[in-house]
Coordinates of N, CA and C in Angstrom, one line a residue:
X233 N 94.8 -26.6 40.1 CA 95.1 -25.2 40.3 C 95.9 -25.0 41.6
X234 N 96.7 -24.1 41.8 CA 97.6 -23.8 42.7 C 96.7 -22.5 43.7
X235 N 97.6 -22.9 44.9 CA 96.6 -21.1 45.5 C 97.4 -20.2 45.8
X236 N 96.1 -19.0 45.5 CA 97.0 -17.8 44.7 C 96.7 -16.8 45.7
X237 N 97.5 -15.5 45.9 CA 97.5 -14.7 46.0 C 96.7 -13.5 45.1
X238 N 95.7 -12.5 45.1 CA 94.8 -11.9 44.3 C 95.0 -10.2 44.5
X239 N 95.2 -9.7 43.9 CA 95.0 -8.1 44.1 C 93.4 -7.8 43.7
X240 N 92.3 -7.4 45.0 CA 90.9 -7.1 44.2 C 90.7 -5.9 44.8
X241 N 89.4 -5.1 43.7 CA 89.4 -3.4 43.8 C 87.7 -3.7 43.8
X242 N 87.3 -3.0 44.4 CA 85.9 -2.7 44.9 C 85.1 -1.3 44.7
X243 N 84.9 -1.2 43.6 CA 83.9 -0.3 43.0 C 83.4 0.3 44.0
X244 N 83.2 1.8 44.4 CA 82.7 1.9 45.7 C 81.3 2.9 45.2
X245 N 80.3 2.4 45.5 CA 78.8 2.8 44.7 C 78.7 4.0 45.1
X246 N 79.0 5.0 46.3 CA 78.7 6.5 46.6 C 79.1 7.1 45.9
X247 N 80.7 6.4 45.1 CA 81.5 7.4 44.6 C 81.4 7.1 43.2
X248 N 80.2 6.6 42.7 CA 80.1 6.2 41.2 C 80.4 4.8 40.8
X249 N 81.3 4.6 41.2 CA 82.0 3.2 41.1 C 83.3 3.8 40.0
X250 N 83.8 5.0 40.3 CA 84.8 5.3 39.5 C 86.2 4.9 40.7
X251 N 86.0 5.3 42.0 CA 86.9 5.1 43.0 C 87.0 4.1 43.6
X252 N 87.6 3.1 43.8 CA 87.6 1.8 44.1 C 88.5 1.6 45.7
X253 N 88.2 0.9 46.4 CA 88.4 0.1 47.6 C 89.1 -1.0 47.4
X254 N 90.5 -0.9 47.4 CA 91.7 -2.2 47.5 C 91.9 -3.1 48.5
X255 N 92.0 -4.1 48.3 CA 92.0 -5.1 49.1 C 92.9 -6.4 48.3
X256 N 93.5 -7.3 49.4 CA 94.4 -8.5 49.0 C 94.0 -9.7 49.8
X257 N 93.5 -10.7 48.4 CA 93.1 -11.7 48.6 C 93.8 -12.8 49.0
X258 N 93.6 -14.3 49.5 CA 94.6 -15.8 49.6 C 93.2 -16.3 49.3
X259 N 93.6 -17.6 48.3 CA 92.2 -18.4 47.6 C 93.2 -20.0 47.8
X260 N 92.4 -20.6 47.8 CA 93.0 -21.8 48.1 C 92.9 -22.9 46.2
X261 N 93.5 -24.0 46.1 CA 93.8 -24.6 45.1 C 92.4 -24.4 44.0
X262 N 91.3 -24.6 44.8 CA 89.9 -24.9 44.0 C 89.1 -23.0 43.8
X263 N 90.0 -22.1 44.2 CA 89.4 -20.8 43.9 C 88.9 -20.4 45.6
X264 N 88.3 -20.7 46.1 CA 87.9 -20.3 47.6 C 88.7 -19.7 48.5
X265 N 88.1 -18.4 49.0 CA 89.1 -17.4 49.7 C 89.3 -18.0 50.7
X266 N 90.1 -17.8 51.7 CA 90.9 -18.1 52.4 C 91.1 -17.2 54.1
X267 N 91.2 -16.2 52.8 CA 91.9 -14.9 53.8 C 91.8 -14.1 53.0
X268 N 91.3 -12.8 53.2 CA 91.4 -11.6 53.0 C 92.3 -10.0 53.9
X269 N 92.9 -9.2 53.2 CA 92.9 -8.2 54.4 C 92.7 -7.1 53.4
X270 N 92.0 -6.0 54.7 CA 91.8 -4.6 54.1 C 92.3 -3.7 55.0
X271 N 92.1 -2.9 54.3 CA 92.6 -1.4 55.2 C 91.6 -0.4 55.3
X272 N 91.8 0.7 56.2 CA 90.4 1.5 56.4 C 91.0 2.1 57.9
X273 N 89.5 2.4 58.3 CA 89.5 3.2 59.7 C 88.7 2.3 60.5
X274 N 89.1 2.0 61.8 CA 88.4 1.3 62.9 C 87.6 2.1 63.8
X275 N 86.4 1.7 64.4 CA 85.7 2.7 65.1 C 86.5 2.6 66.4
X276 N 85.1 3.1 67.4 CA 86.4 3.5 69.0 C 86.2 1.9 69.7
X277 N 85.1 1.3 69.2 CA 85.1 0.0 69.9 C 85.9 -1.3 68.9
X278 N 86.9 -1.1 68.2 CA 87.5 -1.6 67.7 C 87.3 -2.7 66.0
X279 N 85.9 -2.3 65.7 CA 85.1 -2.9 64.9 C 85.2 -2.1 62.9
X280 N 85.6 -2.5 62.5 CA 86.0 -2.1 61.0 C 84.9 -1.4 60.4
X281 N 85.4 0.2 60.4 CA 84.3 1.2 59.9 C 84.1 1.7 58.2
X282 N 83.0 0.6 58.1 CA 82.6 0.7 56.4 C 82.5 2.1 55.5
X283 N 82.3 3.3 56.8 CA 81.8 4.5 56.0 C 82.6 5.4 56.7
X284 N 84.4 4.8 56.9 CA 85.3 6.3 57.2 C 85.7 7.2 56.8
X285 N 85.7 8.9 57.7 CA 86.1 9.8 56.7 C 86.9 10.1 57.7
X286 N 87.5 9.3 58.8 CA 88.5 9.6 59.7 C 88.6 8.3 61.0
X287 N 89.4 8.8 61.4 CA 89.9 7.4 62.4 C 91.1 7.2 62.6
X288 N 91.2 6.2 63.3 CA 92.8 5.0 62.9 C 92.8 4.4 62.2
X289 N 93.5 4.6 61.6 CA 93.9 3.7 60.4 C 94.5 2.3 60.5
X290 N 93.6 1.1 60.3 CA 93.9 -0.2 60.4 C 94.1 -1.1 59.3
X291 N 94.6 -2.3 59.4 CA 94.8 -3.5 58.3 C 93.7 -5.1 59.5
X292 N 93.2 -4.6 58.3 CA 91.9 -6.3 58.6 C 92.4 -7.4 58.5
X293 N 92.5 -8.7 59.1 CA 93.0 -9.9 58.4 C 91.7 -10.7 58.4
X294 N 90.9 -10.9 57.3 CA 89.6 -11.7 57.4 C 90.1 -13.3 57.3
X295 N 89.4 -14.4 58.3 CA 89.5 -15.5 58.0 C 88.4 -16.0 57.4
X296 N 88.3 -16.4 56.4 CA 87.1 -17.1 56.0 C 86.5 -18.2 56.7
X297 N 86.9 -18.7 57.5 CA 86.9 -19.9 58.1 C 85.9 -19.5 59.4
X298 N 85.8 -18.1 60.0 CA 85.5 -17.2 61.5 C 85.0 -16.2 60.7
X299 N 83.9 -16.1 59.7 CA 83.2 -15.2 59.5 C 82.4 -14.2 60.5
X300 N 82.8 -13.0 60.1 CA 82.2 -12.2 61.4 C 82.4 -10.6 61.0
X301 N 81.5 -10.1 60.1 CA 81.2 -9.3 58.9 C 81.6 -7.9 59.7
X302 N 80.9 -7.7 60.9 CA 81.6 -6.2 61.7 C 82.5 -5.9 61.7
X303 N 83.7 -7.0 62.1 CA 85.0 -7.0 62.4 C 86.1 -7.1 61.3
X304 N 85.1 -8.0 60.3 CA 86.5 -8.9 59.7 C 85.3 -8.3 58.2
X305 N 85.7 -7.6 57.4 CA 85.3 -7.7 56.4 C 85.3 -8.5 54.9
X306 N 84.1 -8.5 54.2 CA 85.1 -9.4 53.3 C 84.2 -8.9 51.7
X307 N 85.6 -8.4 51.3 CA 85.0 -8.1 49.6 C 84.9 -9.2 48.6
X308 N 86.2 -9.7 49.0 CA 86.4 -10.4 47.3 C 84.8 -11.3 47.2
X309 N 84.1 -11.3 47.7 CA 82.9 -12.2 47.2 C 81.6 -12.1 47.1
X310 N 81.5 -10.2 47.1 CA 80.6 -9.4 46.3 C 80.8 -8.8 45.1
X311 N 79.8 -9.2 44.6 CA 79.6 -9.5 43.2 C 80.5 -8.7 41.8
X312 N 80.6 -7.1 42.1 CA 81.6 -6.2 41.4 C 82.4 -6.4 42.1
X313 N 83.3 -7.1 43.0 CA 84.6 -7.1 43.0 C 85.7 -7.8 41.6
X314 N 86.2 -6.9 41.9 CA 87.6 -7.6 40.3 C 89.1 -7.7 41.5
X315 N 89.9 -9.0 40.3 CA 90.6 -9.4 40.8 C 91.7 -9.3 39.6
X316 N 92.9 -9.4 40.3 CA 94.3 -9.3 39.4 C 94.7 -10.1 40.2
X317 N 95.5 -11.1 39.2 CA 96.5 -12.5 39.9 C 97.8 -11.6 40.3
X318 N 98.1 -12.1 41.2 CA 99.6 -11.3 42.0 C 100.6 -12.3 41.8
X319 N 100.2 -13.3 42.4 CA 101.3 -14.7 42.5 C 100.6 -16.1 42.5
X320 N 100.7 -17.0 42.0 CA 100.3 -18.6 42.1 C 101.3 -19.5 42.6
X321 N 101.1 -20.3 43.3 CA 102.6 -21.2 44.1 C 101.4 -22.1 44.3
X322 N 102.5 -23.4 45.2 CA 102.0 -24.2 46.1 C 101.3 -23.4 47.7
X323 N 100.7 -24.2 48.4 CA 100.4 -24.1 49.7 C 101.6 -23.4 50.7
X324 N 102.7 -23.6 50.9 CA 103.3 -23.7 51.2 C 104.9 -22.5 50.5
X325 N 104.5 -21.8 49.7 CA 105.4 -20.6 48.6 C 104.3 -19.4 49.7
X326 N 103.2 -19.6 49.0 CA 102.1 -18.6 48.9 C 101.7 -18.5 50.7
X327 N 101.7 -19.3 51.7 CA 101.9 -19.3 53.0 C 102.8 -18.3 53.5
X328 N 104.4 -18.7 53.1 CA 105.2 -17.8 53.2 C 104.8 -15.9 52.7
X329 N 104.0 -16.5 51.9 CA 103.7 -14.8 51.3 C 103.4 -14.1 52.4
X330 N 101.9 -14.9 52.2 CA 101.0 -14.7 53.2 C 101.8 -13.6 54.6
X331 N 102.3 -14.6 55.2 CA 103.2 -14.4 56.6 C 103.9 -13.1 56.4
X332 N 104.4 -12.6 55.9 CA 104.9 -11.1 55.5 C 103.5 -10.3 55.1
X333 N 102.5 -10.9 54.2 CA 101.3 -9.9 54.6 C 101.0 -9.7 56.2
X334 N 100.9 -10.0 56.7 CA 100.3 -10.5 58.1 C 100.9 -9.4 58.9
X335 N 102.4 -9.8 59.0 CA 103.5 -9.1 59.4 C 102.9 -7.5 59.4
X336 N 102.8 -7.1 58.0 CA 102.9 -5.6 57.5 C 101.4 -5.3 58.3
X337 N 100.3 -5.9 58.1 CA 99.1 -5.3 58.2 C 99.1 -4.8 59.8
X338 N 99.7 -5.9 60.6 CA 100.0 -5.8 62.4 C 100.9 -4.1 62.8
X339 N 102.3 -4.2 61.1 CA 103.0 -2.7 61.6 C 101.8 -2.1 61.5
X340 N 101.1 -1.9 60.2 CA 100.0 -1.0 60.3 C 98.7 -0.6 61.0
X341 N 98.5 -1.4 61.8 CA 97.6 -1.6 63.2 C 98.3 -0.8 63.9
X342 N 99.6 -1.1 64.8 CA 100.4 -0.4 65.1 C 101.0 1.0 64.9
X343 N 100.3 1.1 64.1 CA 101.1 2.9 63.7 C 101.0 3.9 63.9
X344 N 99.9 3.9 64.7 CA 99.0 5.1 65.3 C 99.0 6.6 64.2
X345 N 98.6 5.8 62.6 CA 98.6 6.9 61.6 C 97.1 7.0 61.6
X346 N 96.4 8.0 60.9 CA 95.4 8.6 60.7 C 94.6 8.4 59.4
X347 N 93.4 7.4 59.7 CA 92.8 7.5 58.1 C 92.9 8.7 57.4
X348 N 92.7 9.1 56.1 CA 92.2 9.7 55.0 C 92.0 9.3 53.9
X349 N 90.5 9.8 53.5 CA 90.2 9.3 52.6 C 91.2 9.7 51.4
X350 N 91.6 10.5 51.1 CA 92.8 10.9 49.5 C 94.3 10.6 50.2
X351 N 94.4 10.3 51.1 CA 96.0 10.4 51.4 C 96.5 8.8 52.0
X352 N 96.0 8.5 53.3 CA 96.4 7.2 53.6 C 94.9 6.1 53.7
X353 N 94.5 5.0 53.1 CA 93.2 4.7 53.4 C 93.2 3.3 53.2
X354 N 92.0 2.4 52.9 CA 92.3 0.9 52.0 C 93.3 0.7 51.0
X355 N 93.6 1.9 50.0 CA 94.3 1.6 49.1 C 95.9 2.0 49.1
X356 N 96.2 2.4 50.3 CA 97.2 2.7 50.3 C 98.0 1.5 51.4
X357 N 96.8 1.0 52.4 CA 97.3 -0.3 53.1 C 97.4 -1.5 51.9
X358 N 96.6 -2.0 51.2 CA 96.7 -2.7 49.9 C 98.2 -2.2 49.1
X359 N 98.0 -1.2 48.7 CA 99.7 -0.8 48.6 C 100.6 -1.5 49.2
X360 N 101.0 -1.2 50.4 CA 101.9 -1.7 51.4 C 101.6 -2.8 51.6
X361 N 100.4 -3.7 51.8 CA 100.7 -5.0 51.8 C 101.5 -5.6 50.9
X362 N 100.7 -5.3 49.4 CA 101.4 -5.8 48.7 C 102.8 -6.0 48.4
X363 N 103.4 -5.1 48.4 CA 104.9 -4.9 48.6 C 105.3 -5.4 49.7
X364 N 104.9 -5.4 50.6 CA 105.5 -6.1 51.7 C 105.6 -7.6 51.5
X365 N 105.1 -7.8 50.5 CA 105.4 -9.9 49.9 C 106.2 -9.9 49.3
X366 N 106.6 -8.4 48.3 CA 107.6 -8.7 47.3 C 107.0 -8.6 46.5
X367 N 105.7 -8.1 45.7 CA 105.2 -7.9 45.2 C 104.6 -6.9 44.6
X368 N 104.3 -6.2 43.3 CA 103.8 -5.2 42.5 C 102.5 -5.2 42.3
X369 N 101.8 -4.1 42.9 CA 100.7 -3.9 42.7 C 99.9 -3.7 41.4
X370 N 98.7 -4.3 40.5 CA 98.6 -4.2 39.1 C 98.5 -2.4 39.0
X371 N 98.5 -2.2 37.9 CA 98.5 -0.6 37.4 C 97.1 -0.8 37.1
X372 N 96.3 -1.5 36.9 CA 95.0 -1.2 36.1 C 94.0 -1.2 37.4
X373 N 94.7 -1.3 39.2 CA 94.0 -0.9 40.0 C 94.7 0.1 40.9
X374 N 95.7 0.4 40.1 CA 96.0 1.5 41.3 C 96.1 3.0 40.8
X375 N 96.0 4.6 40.6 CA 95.6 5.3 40.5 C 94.9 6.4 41.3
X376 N 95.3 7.9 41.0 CA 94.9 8.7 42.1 C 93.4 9.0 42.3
X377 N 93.0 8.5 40.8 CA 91.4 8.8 40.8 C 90.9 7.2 40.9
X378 N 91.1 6.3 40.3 CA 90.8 4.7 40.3 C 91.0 4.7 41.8
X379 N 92.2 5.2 42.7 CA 92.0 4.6 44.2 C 93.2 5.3 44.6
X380 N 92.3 6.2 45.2 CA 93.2 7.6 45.8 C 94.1 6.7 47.1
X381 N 95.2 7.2 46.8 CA 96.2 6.8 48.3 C 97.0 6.0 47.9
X382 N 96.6 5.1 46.4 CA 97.5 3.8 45.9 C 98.6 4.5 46.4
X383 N 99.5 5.5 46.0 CA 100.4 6.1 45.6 C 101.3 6.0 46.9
X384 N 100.4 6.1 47.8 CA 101.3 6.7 49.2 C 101.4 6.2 49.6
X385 N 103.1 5.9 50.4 CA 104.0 5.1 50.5 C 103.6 5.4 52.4
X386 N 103.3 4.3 53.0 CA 102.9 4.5 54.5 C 104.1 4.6 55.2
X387 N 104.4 5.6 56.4 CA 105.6 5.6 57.3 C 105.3 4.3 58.6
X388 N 105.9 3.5 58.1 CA 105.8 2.4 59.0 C 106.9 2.1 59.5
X389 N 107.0 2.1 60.8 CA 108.4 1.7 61.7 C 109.0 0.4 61.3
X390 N 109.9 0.4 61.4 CA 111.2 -0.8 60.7 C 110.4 -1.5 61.8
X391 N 110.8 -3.5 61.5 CA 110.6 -4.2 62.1 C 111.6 -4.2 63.4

């Protein structure tokens, strides 16, 4: 097996599990994450806020390797998470991806934009990551009710 790139959506249990939490996976040849990043709100001490209804709006880069649950969150490997294949390559295709993820999540750190929950939030940084590889986000997780913000296109300053 090759390692892939993953689009996963996270059922979010307060809200039924109708509205979902986006996030973009890296899994290595044998299935094992790698890297995750999310989006969301950061609190004031700089630590990834699980239950935001406001903030800054940030992009997470989780290493799997430097687990460290406050900071670096990680979905894809609770148990209702679902996954959509984005891309499969070599080490070395999917690296390059990667590195343009990376890129985008840092403008979006940088942006001094404002969580919301229905307007800009995890699913709309998942959005923009995605695209930022060159890649299309699946339709069967993105949606205004499935995952409010898919839609919205972030104002991020040119490189």
């Amino acid at each position: 097996m090759n390692h892939r790139i993953l689009f996963g959506s996270y059922p979010i249990p307060r809200f039924a599990g109708i509205a979902s939490h986006n996030f973009v996976i890296w899994t290595d040849d044998k299935g094992r994450p790698l890297y995750e990043i999310n989006g969301g709100a950061a609190n004031s001490d700089g630590s990834f806020n699980y239950c935001a209804i406001r903030g800054p709006l940030t992009a997470v880069v989780t290493d799997y390797a430097k687990r460290d649950l406050v900071h670096y969150p990680e979905f894809y490997v609770r148990p209702t998470s679902r996954t959509v294949l984005l891309i499969e390559g070599s080490y070395s295709s999917i690296a390059a991806r990667w590195r343009a993820a990376v890129d985008v999540a840092e403008r979006i750190r940088l942006s001094n934009l404002r969580y919301s929950f229905l307007i800009q939030n995890s699913n709309s940084v998942a959005t923009a990551i995605t695209e930022g590889m060159g890649l299309t986000p699946p339709s069967t997780a993105v949606g205004r009710v499935r995952a409010p913000g898919s839609h919205r296109q972030l104002m991020l300053d040119p490189v």
